[in-house]
CSV table of C-alpha atoms in Angstrom, one decimal:
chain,number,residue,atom,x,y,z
A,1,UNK,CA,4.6,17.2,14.6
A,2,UNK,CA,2.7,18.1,11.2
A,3,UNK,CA,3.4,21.4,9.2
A,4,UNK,CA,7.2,21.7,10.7
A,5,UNK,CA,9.8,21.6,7.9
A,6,UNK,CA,12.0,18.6,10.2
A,7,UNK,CA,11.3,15.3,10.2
A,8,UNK,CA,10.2,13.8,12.9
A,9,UNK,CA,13.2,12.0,14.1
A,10,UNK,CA,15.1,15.2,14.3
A,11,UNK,CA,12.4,16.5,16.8
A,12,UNK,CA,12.9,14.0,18.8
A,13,UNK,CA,15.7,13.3,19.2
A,14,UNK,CA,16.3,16.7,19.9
A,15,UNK,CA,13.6,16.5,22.8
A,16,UNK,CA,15.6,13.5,24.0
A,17,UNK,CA,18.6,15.2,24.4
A,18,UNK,CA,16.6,18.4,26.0
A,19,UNK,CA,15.3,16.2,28.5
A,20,UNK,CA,19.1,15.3,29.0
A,21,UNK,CA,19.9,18.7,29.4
A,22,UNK,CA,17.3,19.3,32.0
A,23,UNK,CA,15.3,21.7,30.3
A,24,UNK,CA,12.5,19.5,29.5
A,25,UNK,CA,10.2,16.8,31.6
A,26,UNK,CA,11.0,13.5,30.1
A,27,UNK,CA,7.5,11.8,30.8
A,28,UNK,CA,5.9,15.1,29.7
A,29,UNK,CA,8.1,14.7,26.5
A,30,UNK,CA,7.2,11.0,26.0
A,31,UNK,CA,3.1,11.9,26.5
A,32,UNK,CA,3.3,14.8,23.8
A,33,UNK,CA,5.2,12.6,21.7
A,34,UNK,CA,2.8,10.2,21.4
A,35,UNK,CA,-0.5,12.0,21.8
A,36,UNK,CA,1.0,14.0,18.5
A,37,UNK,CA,2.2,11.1,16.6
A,38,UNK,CA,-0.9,9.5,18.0
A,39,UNK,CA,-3.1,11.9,16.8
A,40,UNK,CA,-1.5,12.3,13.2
A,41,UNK,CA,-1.8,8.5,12.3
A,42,UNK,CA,-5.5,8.8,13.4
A,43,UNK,CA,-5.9,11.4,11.1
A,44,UNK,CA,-4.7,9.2,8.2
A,45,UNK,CA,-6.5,6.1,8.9
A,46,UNK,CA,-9.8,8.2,9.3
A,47,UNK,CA,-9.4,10.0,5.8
A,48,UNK,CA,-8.6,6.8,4.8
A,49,UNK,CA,-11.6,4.8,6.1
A,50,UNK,CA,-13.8,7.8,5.0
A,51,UNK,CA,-13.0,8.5,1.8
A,52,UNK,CA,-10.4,6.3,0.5
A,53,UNK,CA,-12.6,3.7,-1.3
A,54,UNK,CA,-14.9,6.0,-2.9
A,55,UNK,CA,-11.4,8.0,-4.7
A,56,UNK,CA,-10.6,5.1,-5.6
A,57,UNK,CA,-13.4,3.9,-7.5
A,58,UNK,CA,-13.9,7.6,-8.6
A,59,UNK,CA,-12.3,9.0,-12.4
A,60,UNK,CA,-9.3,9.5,-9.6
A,61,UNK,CA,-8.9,5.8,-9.4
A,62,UNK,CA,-9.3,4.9,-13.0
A,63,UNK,CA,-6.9,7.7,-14.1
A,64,UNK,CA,-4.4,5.8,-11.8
A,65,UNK,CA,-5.3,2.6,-13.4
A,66,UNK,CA,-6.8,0.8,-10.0
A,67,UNK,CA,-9.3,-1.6,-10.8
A,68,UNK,CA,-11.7,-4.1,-8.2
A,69,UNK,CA,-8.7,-6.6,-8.9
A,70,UNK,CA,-5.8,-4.6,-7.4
A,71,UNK,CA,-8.3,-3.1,-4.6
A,72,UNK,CA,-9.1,-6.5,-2.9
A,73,UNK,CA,-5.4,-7.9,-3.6
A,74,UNK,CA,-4.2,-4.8,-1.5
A,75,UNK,CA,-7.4,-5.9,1.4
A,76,UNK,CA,-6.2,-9.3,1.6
A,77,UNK,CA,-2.4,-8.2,1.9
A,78,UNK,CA,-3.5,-5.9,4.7
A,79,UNK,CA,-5.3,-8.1,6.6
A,80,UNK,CA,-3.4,-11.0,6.4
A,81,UNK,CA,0.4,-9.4,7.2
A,82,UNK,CA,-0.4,-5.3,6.4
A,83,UNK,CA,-0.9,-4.9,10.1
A,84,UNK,CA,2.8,-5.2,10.8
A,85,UNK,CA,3.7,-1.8,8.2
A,86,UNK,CA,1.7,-0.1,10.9
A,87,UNK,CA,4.2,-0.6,13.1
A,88,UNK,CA,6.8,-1.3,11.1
A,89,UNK,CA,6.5,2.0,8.7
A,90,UNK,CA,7.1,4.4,11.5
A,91,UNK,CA,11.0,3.8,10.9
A,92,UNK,CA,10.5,4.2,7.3
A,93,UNK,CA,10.5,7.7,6.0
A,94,UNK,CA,7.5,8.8,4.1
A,95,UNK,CA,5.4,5.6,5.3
A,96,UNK,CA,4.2,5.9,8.6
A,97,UNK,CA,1.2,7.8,7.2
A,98,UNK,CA,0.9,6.0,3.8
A,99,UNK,CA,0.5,2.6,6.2
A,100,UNK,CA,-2.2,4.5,8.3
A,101,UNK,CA,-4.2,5.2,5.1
A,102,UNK,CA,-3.9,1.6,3.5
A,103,UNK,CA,-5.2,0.6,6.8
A,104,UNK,CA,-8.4,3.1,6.5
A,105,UNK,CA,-8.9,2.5,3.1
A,106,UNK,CA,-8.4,-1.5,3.3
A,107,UNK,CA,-11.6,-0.5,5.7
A,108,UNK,CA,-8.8,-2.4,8.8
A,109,UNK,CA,-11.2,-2.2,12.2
A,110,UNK,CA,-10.1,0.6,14.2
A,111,UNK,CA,-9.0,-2.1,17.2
A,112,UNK,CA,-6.5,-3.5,15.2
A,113,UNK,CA,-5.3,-0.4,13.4
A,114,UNK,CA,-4.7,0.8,16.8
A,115,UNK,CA,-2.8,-2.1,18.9
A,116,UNK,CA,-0.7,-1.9,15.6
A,117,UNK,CA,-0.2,2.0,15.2
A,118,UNK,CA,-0.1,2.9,18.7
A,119,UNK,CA,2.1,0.0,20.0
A,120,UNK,CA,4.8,0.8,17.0
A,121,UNK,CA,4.4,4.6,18.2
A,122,UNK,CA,5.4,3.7,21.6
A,123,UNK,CA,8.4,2.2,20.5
A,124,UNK,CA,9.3,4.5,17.4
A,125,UNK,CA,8.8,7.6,19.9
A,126,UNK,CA,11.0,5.8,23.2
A,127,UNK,CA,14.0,4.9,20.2
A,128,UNK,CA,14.0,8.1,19.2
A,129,UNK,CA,14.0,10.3,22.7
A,130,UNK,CA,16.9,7.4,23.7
A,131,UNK,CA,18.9,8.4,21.1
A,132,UNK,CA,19.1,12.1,22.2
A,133,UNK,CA,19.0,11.2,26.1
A,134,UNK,CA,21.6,8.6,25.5
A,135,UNK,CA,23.9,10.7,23.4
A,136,UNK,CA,23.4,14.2,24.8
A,137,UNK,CA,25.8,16.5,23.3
A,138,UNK,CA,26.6,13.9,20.8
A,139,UNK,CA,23.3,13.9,19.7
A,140,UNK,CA,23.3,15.4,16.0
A,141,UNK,CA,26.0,13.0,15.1
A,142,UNK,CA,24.7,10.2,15.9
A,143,UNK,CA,21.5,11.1,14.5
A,144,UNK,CA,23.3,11.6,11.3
A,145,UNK,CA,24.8,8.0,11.1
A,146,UNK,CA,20.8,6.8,12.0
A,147,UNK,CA,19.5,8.7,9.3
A,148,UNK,CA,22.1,8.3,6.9
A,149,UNK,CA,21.8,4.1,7.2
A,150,UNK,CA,17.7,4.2,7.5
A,151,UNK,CA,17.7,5.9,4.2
A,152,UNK,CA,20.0,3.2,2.8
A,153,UNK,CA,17.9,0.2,4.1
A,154,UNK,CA,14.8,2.1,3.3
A,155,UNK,CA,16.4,2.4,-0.5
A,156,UNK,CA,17.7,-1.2,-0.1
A,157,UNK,CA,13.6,-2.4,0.6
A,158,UNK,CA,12.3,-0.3,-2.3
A,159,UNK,CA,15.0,-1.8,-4.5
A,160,UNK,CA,13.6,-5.3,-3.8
A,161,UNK,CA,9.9,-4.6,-3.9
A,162,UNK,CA,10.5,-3.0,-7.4
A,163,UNK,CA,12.2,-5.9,-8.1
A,164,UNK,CA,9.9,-8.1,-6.3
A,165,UNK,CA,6.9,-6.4,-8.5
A,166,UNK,CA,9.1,-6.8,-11.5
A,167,UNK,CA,9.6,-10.4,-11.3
A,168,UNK,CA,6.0,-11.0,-11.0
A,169,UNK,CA,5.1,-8.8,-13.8
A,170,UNK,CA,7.1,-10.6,-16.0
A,171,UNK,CA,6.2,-14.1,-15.0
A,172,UNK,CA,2.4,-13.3,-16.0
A,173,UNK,CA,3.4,-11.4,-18.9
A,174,UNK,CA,5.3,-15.2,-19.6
A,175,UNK,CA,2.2,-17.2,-18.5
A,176,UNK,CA,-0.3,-14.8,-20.3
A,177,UNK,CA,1.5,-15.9,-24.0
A,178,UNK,CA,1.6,-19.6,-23.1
């Protein structure tokens, strides 16, 4: 669902409620769905994997200030838990495709980029069209209350990995005049 001004959510939980309504086929729905979303985060991980390392060690890279240092420290994170923001990211907005380009870039083999990716699709897309089935006419409301407490806990995470990176920051800047 790239290039529509709604996010994705909206789409389907509209869907869901459409297949409600009968004016849809729900396993239809669900296949489309997830050959889109599908699809997309293949797109990421591939322009990741292609040309993510080389921008980064381009003048792109050093006008953003990342070094070797902070490239392999971002590898070893992915590979050891990174995996999970795959499937994790899809329910935060703005990261679903972020994760899928970490992945590519953090060179992630495509086998495990896809039992993450695909496996958090299935559930993000079947959460979503339940919310709309579930609900029917009710559907906008509750998608309100979803959206309006995702974008809380989604501030509530940033808040404590700023303050996660802060903290560490600090501690070397400590240890650095030791």
């Amino acid at each position: 669902i790239v290039g529509l001004p709604v996010p994705d959510e909206w789409l389907l939980v509209f869907s869901g409620y459409l297949v409600y309504s009968g004016r849809l086929w729900g396993p239809g729905t669900f296949l489309a769905a997830f050959l889109g979303s599908s699809c997309g985060i293949t797109c990421s991980y591939i322009l990741g994997r292609k040309i993510g390392l080389p921008l980064l060690h381009s003048k792109f890279g050093r006008v953003l200030h990342v070094s070797d240092t902070h490239i392999e420290r971002v590898h070893q994170w992915f590979h050891r838990i990174g995996h999970w923001a795959l499937f994790v990211g899809y329910y935060i907005p703005g990261v679903r495709h972020f994760t899928a380009l970490v992945a590519g870039t953090s060179l992630l083999e495509y086998r495990e980029f896809a039992k993450f990716a695909y496996s958090g699709a299935l559930v993000w897309i079947s959460t979503f069209l339940f919310i709309g089935y579930h609900f029917g006419e009710h559907w906008r409301t509750v998608l309100e209350l979803v959206e309006r407490h995702l974008k809380i806990a989604s501030a509530i995470g940033l808040a404590l990995v700023l303050l996660y990176v802060a903290i560490r920051f600090v501690r070397r800047k400590r240890a650095g005049h030791r």
